[in-house]
Tab-separated table of C-alpha atoms and ligand atoms in Angstrom:
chain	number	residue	atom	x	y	z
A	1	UNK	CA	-26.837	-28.440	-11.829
A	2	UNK	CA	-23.150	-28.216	-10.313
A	3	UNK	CA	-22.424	-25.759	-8.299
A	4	UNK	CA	-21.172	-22.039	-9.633
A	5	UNK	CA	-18.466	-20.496	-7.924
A	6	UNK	CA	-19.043	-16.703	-8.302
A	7	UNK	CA	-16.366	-14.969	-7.651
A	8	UNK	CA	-17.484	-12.079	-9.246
A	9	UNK	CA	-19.324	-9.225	-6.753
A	10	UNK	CA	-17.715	-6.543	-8.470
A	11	UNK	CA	-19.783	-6.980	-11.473
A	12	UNK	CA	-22.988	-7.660	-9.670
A	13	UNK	CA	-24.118	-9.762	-7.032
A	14	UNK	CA	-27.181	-11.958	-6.161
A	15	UNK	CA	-30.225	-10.471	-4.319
A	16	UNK	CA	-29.989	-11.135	-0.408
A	17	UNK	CA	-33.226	-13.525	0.855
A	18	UNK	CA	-33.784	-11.004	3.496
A	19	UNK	CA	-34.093	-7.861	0.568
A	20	UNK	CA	-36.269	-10.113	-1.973
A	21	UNK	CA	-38.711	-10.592	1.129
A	22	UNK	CA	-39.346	-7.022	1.958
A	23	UNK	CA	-39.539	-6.333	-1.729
A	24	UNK	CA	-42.365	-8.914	-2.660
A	25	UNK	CA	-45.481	-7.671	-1.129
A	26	UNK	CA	-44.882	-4.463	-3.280
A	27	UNK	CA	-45.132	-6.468	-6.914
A	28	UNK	CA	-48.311	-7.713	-5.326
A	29	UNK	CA	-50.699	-6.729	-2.707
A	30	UNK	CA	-48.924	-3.306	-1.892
A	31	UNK	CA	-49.118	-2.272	-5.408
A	32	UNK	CA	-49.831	1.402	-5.156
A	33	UNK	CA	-48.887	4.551	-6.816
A	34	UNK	CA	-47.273	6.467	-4.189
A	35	UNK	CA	-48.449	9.865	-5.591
A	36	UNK	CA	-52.078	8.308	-5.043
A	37	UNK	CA	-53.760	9.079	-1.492
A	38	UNK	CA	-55.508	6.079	-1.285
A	39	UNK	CA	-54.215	3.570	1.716
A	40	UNK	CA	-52.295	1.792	-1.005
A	41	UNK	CA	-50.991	4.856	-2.058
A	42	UNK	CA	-49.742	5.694	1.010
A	43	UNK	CA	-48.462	2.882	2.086
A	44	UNK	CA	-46.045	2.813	-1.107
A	45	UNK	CA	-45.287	6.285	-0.060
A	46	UNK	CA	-44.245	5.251	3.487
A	47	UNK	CA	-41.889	2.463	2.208
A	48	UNK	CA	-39.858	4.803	-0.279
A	49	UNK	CA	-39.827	7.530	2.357
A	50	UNK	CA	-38.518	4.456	4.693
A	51	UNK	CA	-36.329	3.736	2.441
A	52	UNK	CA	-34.969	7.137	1.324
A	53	UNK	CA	-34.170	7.382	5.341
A	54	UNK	CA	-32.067	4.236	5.484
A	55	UNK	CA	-29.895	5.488	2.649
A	56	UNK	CA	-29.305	8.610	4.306
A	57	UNK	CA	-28.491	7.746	7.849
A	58	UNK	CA	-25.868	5.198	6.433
A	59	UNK	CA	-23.996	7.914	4.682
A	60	UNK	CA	-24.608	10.237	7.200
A	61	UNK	CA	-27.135	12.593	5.252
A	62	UNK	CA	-30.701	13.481	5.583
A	63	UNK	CA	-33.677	11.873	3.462
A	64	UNK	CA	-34.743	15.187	1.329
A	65	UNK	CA	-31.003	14.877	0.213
A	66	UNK	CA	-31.263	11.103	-1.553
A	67	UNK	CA	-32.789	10.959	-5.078
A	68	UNK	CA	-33.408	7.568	-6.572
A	69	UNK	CA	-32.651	6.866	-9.510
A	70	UNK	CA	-32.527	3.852	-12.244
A	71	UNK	CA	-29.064	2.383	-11.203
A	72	UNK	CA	-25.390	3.681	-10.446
A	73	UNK	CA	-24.973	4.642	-14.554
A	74	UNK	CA	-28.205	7.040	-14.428
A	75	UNK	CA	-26.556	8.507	-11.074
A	76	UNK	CA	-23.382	9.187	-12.924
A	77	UNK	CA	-25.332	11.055	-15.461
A	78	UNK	CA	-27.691	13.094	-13.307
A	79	UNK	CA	-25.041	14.288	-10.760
A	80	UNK	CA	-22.032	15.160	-13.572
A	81	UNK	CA	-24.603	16.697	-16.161
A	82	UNK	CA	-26.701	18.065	-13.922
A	83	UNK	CA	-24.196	20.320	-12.052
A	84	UNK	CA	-22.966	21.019	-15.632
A	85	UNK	CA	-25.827	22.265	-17.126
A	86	UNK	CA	-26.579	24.360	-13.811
A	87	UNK	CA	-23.402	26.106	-13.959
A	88	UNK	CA	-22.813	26.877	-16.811
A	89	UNK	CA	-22.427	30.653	-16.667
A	90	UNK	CA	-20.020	30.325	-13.945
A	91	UNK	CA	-17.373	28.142	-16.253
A	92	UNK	CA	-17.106	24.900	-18.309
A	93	UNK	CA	-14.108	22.911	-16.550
A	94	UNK	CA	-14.666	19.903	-14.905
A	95	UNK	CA	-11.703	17.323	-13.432
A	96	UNK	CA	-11.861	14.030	-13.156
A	97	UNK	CA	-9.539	10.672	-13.323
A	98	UNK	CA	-8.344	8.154	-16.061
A	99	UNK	CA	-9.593	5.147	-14.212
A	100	UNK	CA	-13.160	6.391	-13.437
A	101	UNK	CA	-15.950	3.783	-14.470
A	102	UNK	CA	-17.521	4.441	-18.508
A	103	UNK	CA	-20.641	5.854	-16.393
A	104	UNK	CA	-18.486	8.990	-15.941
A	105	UNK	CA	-15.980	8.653	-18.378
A	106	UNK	CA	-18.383	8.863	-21.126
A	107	UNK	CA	-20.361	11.175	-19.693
A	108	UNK	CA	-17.487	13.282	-19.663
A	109	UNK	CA	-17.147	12.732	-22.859
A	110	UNK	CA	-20.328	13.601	-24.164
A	111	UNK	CA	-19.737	16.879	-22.017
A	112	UNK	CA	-17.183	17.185	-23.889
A	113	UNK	CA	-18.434	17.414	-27.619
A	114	UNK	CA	-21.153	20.063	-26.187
A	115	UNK	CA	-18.251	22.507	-25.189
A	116	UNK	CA	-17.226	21.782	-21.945
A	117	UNK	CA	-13.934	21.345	-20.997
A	118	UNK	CA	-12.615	17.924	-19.014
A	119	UNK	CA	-9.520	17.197	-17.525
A	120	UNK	CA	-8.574	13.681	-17.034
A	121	UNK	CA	-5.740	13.095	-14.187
A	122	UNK	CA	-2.950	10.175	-14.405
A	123	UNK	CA	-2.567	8.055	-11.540
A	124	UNK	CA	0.151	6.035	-10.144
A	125	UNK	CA	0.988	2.662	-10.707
A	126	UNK	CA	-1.098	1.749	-7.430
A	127	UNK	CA	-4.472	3.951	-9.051
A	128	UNK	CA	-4.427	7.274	-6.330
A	129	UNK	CA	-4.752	10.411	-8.407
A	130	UNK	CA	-1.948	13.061	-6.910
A	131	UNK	CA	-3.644	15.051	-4.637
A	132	UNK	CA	-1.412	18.614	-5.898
A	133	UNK	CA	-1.999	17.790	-9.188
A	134	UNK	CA	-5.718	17.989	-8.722
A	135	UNK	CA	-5.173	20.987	-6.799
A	136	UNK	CA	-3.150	22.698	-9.840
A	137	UNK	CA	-5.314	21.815	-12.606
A	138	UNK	CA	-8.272	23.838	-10.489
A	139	UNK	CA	-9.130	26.975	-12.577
A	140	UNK	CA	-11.641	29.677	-11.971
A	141	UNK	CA	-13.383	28.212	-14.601
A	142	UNK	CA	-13.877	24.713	-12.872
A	143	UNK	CA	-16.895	23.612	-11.595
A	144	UNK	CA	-16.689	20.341	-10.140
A	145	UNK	CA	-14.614	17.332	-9.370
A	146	UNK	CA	-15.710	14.016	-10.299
A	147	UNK	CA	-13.170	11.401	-8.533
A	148	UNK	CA	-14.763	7.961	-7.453
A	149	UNK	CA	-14.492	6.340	-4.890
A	150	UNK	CA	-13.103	3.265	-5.199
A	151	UNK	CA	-12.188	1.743	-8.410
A	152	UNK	CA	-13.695	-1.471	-9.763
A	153	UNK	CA	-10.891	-3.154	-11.593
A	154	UNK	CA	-8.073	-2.843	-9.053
A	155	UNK	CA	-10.191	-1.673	-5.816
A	156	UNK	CA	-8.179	1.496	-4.732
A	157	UNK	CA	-9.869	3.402	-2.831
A	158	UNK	CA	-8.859	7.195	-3.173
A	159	UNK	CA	-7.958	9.867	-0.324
A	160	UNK	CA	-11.446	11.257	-0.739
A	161	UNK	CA	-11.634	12.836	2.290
A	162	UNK	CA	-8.147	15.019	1.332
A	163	UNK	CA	-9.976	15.399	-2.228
A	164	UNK	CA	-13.240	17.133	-0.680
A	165	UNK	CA	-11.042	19.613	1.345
A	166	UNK	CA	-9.506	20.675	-1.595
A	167	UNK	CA	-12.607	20.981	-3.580
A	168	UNK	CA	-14.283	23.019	-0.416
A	169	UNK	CA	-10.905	25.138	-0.363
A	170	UNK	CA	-11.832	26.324	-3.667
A	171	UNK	CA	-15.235	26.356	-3.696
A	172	UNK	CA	-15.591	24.085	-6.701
A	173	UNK	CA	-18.569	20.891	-6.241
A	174	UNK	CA	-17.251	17.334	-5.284
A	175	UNK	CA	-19.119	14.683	-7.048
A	176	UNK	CA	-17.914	10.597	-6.430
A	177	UNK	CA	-18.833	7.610	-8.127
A	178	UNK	CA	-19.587	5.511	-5.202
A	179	UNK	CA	-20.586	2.586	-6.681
A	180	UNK	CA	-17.907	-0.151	-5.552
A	181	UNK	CA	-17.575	1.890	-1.819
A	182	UNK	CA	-20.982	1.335	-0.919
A	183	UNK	CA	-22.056	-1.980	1.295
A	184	UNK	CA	-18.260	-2.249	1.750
A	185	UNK	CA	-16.762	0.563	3.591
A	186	UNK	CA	-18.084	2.931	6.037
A	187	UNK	CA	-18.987	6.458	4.256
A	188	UNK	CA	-19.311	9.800	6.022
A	189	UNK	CA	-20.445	12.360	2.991
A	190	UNK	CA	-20.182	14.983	5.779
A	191	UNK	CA	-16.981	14.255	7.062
A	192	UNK	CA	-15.751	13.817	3.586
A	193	UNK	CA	-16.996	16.769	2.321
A	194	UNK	CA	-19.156	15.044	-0.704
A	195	UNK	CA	-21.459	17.139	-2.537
A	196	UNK	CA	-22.788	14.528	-4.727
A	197	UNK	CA	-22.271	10.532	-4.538
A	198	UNK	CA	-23.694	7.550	-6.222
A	199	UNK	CA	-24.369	4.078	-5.661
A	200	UNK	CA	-26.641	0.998	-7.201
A	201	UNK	CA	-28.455	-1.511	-5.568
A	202	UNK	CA	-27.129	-4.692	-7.114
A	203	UNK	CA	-23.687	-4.427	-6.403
A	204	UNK	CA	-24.537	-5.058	-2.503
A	205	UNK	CA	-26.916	-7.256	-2.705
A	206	UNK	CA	-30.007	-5.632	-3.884
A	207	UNK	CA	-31.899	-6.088	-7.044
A	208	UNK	CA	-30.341	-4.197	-10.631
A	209	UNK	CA	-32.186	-1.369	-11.772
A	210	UNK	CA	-31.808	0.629	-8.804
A	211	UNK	CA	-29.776	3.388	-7.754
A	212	UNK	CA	-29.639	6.109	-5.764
A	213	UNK	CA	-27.830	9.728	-5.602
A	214	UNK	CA	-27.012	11.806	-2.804
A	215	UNK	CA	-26.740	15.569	-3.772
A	216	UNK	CA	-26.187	17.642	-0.647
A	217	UNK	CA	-28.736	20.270	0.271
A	218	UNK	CA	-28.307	24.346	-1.314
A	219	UNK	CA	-26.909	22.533	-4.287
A	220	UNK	CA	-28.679	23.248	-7.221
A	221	UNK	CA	-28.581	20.853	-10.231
A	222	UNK	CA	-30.507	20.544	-13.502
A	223	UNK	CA	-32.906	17.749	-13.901
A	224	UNK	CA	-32.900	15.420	-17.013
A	225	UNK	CA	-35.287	14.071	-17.287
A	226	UNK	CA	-38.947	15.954	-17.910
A	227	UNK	CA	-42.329	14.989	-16.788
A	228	UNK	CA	-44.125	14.266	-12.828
A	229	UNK	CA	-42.961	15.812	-9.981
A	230	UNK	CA	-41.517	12.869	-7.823
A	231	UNK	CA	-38.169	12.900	-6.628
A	232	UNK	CA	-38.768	16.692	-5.531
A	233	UNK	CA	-39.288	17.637	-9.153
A	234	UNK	CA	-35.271	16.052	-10.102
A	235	UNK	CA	-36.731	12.498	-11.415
A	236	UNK	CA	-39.966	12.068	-12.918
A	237	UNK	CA	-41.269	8.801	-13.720
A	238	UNK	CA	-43.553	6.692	-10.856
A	239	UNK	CA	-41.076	5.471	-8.250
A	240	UNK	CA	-39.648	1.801	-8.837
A	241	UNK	CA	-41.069	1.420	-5.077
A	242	UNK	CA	-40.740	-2.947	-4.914
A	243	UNK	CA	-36.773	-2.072	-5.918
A	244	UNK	CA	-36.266	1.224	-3.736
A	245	UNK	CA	-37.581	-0.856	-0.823
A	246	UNK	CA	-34.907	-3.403	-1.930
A	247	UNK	CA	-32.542	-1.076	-2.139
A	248	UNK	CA	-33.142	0.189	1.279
A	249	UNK	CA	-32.998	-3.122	3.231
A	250	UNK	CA	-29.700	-3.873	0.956
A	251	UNK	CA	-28.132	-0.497	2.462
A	252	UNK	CA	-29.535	-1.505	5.851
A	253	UNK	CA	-28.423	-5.142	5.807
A	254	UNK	CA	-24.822	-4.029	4.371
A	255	UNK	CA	-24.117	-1.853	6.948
A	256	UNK	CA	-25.238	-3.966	10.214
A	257	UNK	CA	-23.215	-6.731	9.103
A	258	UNK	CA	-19.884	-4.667	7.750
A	259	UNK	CA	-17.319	-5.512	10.076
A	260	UNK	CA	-18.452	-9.348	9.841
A	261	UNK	CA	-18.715	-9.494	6.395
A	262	UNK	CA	-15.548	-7.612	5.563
A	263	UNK	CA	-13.678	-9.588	8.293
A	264	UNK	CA	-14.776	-13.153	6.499
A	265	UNK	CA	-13.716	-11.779	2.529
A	266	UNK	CA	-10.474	-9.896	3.481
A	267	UNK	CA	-9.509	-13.452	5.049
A	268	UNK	CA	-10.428	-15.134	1.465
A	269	UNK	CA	-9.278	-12.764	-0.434
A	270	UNK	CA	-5.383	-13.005	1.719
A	271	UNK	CA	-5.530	-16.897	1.698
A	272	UNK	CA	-6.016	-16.707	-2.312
A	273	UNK	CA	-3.433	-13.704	-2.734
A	274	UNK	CA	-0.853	-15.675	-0.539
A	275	UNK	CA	-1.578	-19.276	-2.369
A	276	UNK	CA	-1.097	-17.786	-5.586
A	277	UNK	CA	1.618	-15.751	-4.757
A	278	UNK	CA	3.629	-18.685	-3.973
A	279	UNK	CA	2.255	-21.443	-6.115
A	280	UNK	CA	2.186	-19.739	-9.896
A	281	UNK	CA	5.432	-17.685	-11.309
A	282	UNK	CA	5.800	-14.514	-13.188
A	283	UNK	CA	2.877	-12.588	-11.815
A	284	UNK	CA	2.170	-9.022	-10.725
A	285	UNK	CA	-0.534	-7.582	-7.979
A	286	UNK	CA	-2.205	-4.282	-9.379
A	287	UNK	CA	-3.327	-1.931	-7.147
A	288	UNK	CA	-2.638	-0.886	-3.620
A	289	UNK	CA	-2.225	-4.224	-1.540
A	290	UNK	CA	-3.516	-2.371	1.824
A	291	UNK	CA	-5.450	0.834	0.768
A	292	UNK	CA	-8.155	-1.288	-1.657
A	293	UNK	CA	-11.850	-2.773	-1.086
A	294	UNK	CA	-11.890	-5.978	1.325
A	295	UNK	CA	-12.749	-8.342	-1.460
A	296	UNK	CA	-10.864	-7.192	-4.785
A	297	UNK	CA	-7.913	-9.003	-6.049
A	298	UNK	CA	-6.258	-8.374	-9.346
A	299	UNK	CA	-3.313	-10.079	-10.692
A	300	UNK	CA	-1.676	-10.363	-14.143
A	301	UNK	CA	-0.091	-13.383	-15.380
A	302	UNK	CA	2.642	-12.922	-17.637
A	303	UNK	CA	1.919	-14.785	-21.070
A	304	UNK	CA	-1.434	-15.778	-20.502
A	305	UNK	CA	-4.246	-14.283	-22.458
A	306	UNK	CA	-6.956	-12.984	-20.136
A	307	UNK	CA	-10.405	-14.082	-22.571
A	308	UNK	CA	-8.731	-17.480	-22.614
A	309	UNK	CA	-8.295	-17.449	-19.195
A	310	UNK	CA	-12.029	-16.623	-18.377
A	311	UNK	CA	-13.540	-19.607	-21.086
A	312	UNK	CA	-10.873	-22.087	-18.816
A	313	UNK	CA	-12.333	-21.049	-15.646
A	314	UNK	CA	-15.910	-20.765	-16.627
A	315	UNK	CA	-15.308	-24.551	-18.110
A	316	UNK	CA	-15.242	-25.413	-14.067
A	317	UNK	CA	-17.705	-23.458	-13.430
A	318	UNK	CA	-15.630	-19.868	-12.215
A	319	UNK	CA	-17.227	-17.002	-12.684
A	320	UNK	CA	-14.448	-13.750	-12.747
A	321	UNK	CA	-13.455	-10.739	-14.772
A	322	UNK	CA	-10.442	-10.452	-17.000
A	323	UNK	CA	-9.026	-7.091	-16.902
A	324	UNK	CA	-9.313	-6.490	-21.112
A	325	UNK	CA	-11.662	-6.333	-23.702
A	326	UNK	CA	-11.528	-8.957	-26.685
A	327	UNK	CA	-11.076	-7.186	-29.506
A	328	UNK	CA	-11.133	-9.378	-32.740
A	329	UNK	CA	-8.909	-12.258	-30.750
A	330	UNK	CA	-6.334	-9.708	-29.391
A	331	UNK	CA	-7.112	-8.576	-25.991
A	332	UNK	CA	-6.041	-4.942	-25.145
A	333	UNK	CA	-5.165	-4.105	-21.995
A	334	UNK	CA	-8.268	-2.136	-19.813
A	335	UNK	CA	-8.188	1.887	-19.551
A	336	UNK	CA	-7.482	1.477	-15.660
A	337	UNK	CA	-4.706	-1.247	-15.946
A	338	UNK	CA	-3.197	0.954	-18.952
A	339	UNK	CA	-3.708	4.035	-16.246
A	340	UNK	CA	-1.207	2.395	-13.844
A	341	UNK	CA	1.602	1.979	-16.793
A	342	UNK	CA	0.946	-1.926	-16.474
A	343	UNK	CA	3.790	-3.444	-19.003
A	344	UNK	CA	3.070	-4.919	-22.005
A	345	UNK	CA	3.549	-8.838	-20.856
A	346	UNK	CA	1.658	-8.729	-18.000
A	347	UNK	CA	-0.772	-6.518	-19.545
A	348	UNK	CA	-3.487	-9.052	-21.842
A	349	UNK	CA	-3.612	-12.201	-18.686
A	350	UNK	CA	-5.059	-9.941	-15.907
A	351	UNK	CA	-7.991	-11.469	-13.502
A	352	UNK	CA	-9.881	-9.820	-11.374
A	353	UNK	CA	-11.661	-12.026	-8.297
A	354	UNK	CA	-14.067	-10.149	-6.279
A	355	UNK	CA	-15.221	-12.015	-3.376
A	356	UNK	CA	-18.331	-11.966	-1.717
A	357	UNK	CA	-20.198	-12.944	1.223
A	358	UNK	CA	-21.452	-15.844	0.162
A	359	UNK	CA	-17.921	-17.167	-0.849
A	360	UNK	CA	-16.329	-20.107	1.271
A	361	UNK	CA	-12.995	-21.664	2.157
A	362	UNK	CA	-13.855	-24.642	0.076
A	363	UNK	CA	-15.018	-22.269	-2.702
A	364	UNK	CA	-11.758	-20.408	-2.638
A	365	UNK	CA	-9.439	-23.435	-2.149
A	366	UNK	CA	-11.348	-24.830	-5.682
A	367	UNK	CA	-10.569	-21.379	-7.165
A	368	UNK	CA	-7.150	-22.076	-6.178
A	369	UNK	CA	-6.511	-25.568	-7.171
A	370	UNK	CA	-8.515	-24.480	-10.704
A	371	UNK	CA	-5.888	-21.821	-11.148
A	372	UNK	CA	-3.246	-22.999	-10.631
A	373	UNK	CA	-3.988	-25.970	-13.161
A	374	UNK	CA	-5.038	-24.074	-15.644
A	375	UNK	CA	-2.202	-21.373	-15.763
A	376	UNK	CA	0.522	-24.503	-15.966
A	377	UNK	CA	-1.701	-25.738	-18.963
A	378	UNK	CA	-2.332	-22.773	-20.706
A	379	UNK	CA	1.246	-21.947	-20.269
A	380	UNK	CA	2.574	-25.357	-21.625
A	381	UNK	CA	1.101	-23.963	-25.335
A	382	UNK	CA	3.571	-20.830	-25.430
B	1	LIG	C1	-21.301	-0.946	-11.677
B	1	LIG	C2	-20.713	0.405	-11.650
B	1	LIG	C3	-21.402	1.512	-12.194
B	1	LIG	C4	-22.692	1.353	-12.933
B	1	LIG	O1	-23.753	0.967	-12.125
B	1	LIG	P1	-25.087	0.374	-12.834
B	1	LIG	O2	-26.078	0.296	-11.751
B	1	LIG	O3	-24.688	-0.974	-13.356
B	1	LIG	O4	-25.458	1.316	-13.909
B	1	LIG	C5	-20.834	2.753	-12.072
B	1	LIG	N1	-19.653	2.929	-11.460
B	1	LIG	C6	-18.967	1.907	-10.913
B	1	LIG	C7	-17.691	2.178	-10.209
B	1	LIG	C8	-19.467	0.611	-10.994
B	1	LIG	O5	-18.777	-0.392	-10.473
């Protein structure tokens, strides 16, 4: 098989060697129920309990404050429903963004129809929310703020800090979607003054099917989900230990090797930026060029047609992300691109690249040459 050049961590990423060998003895010999008090048992118990303390100490928490869950989506849902449903009598408002990820867009949603009351914020044509106009749209009916993170089209990554002092001024419960922040930059939920954030194991290099949520201690939320008692009664269902464990060595592994890792993409990511920049015409950066993730890149092409653009890339072997969904041949625009007031030409030929650690010179100079090839081509047709 020829090689694949994946160039697409944002969407997932591949399970680190290192993570898939702490994980294996737990599909096999280790294969206990860690509510059982057998050695097994409690040896399964140990490793989630490990695990649970790895998450915390990267984030700066304690264990008894990390819940795991099923992945960054079932996060989403636990921490914004669950701090709905528990606070009901004290009001129905909740703020969030336009640009937030369909894990908490939707849930808002579906908030929504049951009689709760959402506002969704604008944000500027780099993707930061206005920090007064949060602070205005605060009622004594809100009850939390949902703002993530960073975003996972164009990478910016809010002034959360600012937004948790403004949600502590008022007393109203700061949830983020944490998702694309975690394994790539440093996270201090006390510093920050998070109440609630969430984040899935595959997208830094642990296996899908995996996530975790941080809820802050004295803060009450309803659970969803009915049956056993694990998860201090918030979660039942028998812990996923083989992919917690993964999850905690991803964490783990992430954060040792940060600075490294970040150091390598950023460099990648700048080389490709600049090559493009002055080798194709008639394109536009979205997003914040300094204040984004080390390893996003998103860039419209005026006249091209994004789903096309994917197929021609995929044909050598480039996996990306096109910034639109194919709808019926026409691509539309995506909510966050359509958020920043992107214009209409550059709108439908957006790619997003997110690099990885596993990523190369050679594999980015291919991207490169690739590009650049198939942009002239596909704009020889118009
Ligand atoms: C991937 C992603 C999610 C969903 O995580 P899953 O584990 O795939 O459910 C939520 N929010 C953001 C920002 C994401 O990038």
């Amino acid at each position: 098989m020829e090689k694949i050049r994946y160039f697409d961590h944002a969407a997932t990423t591949s399970v680190d060697e290192d993570v898939l060998k702490e994980m294996l003895p737990f599909f096999s010999i280790e294969y206990g129920n860690p509510s059982s008090i057998y050695s097994i048992g409690r040896h399964a118990k140990k490793a989630v309990e490990e695990s649970r303390q790895k998450v915390a100490r990267v984030i700066n928490s304690i264990p008894r404050e990390i819940y795991f869950t099923s992945c960054g989506s079932e996060s989403d849902n636990l921490a914004i429903k669950g701090i709905a449903y528990a606070n009901k009598c004290k009001g129905n408002h909740i703020i969030t963004s336009k640009i937030e990820h369909p894990a908490v867009l939707n849930t808002c949603k579906s908030l929504e129809s049951e009689g709760f009351n959402i506002t969704y914020l604008d944000v500027d044509k780099n993707g930061f929310i206005n920090l007064s106009d949060l602070e205005n749209n605060i009622t004594n009916k809100t009850i939390l703020i949902s703002i993530m993170f960073a975003n996972n089209e164009i990478g910016t990554i809010q002034l959360i800090k600012d937004i948790g002092l403004i949600a502590k001024k008022h007393n109203v419960i700061f949830h983020t979607d944490a998702v694309q922040a975690v394994g790539n930059i440093q996270i201090d939920v006390k510093k920050m003054n998070i109440d609630l954030l969430s984040m899935s194991g595959h997208k830094f290099y642990g296996p899908k099917g995996i996530g975790a949520l941080y809820v802050r201690k004295n803060i009450d939320f309803k659970k969803l989900q009915d049956g056993g008692h694990q998860e201090k009664d918030k979660r039942a269902g028998t812990e996923n230990v083989a992919e917690i464990v993964g999850l905690g060595k991803a964490i783990e592994k992430a954060y040792d090797n940060l600075e490294y890792n970040n150091c390598k993409i950023r460099k990648l990511r700048d080389f490709y930026e600049n090559e493009i920049e002055q080798r194709i015409p008639y394109i536009k950066f979205n997003g914040n060029r300094n204040n984004r993730l080390p390893g996003n890149s998103n860039i419209s092409f005026e006249g091209i047609n994004g789903e096309e653009l994917l197929f021609k890339l995929d044909e050598k072997l480039i996996c990306a992300s096109a910034g639109s969904a194919c709808s019926s041949g026409s691509s539309s625009p995506s909510h966050v691109l359509l958020a920043i007031g992107l214009k209409e030409n550059f709108s439908k030929g957006s790619l997003r690249i997110s690099f990885g650690k596993e990523n190369t010179m050679d594999d980015t100079k291919y991207l490169i040459e690739s590009l650049v090839q198939i942009i002239k081509s596909l704009r020889k047709n118009i």
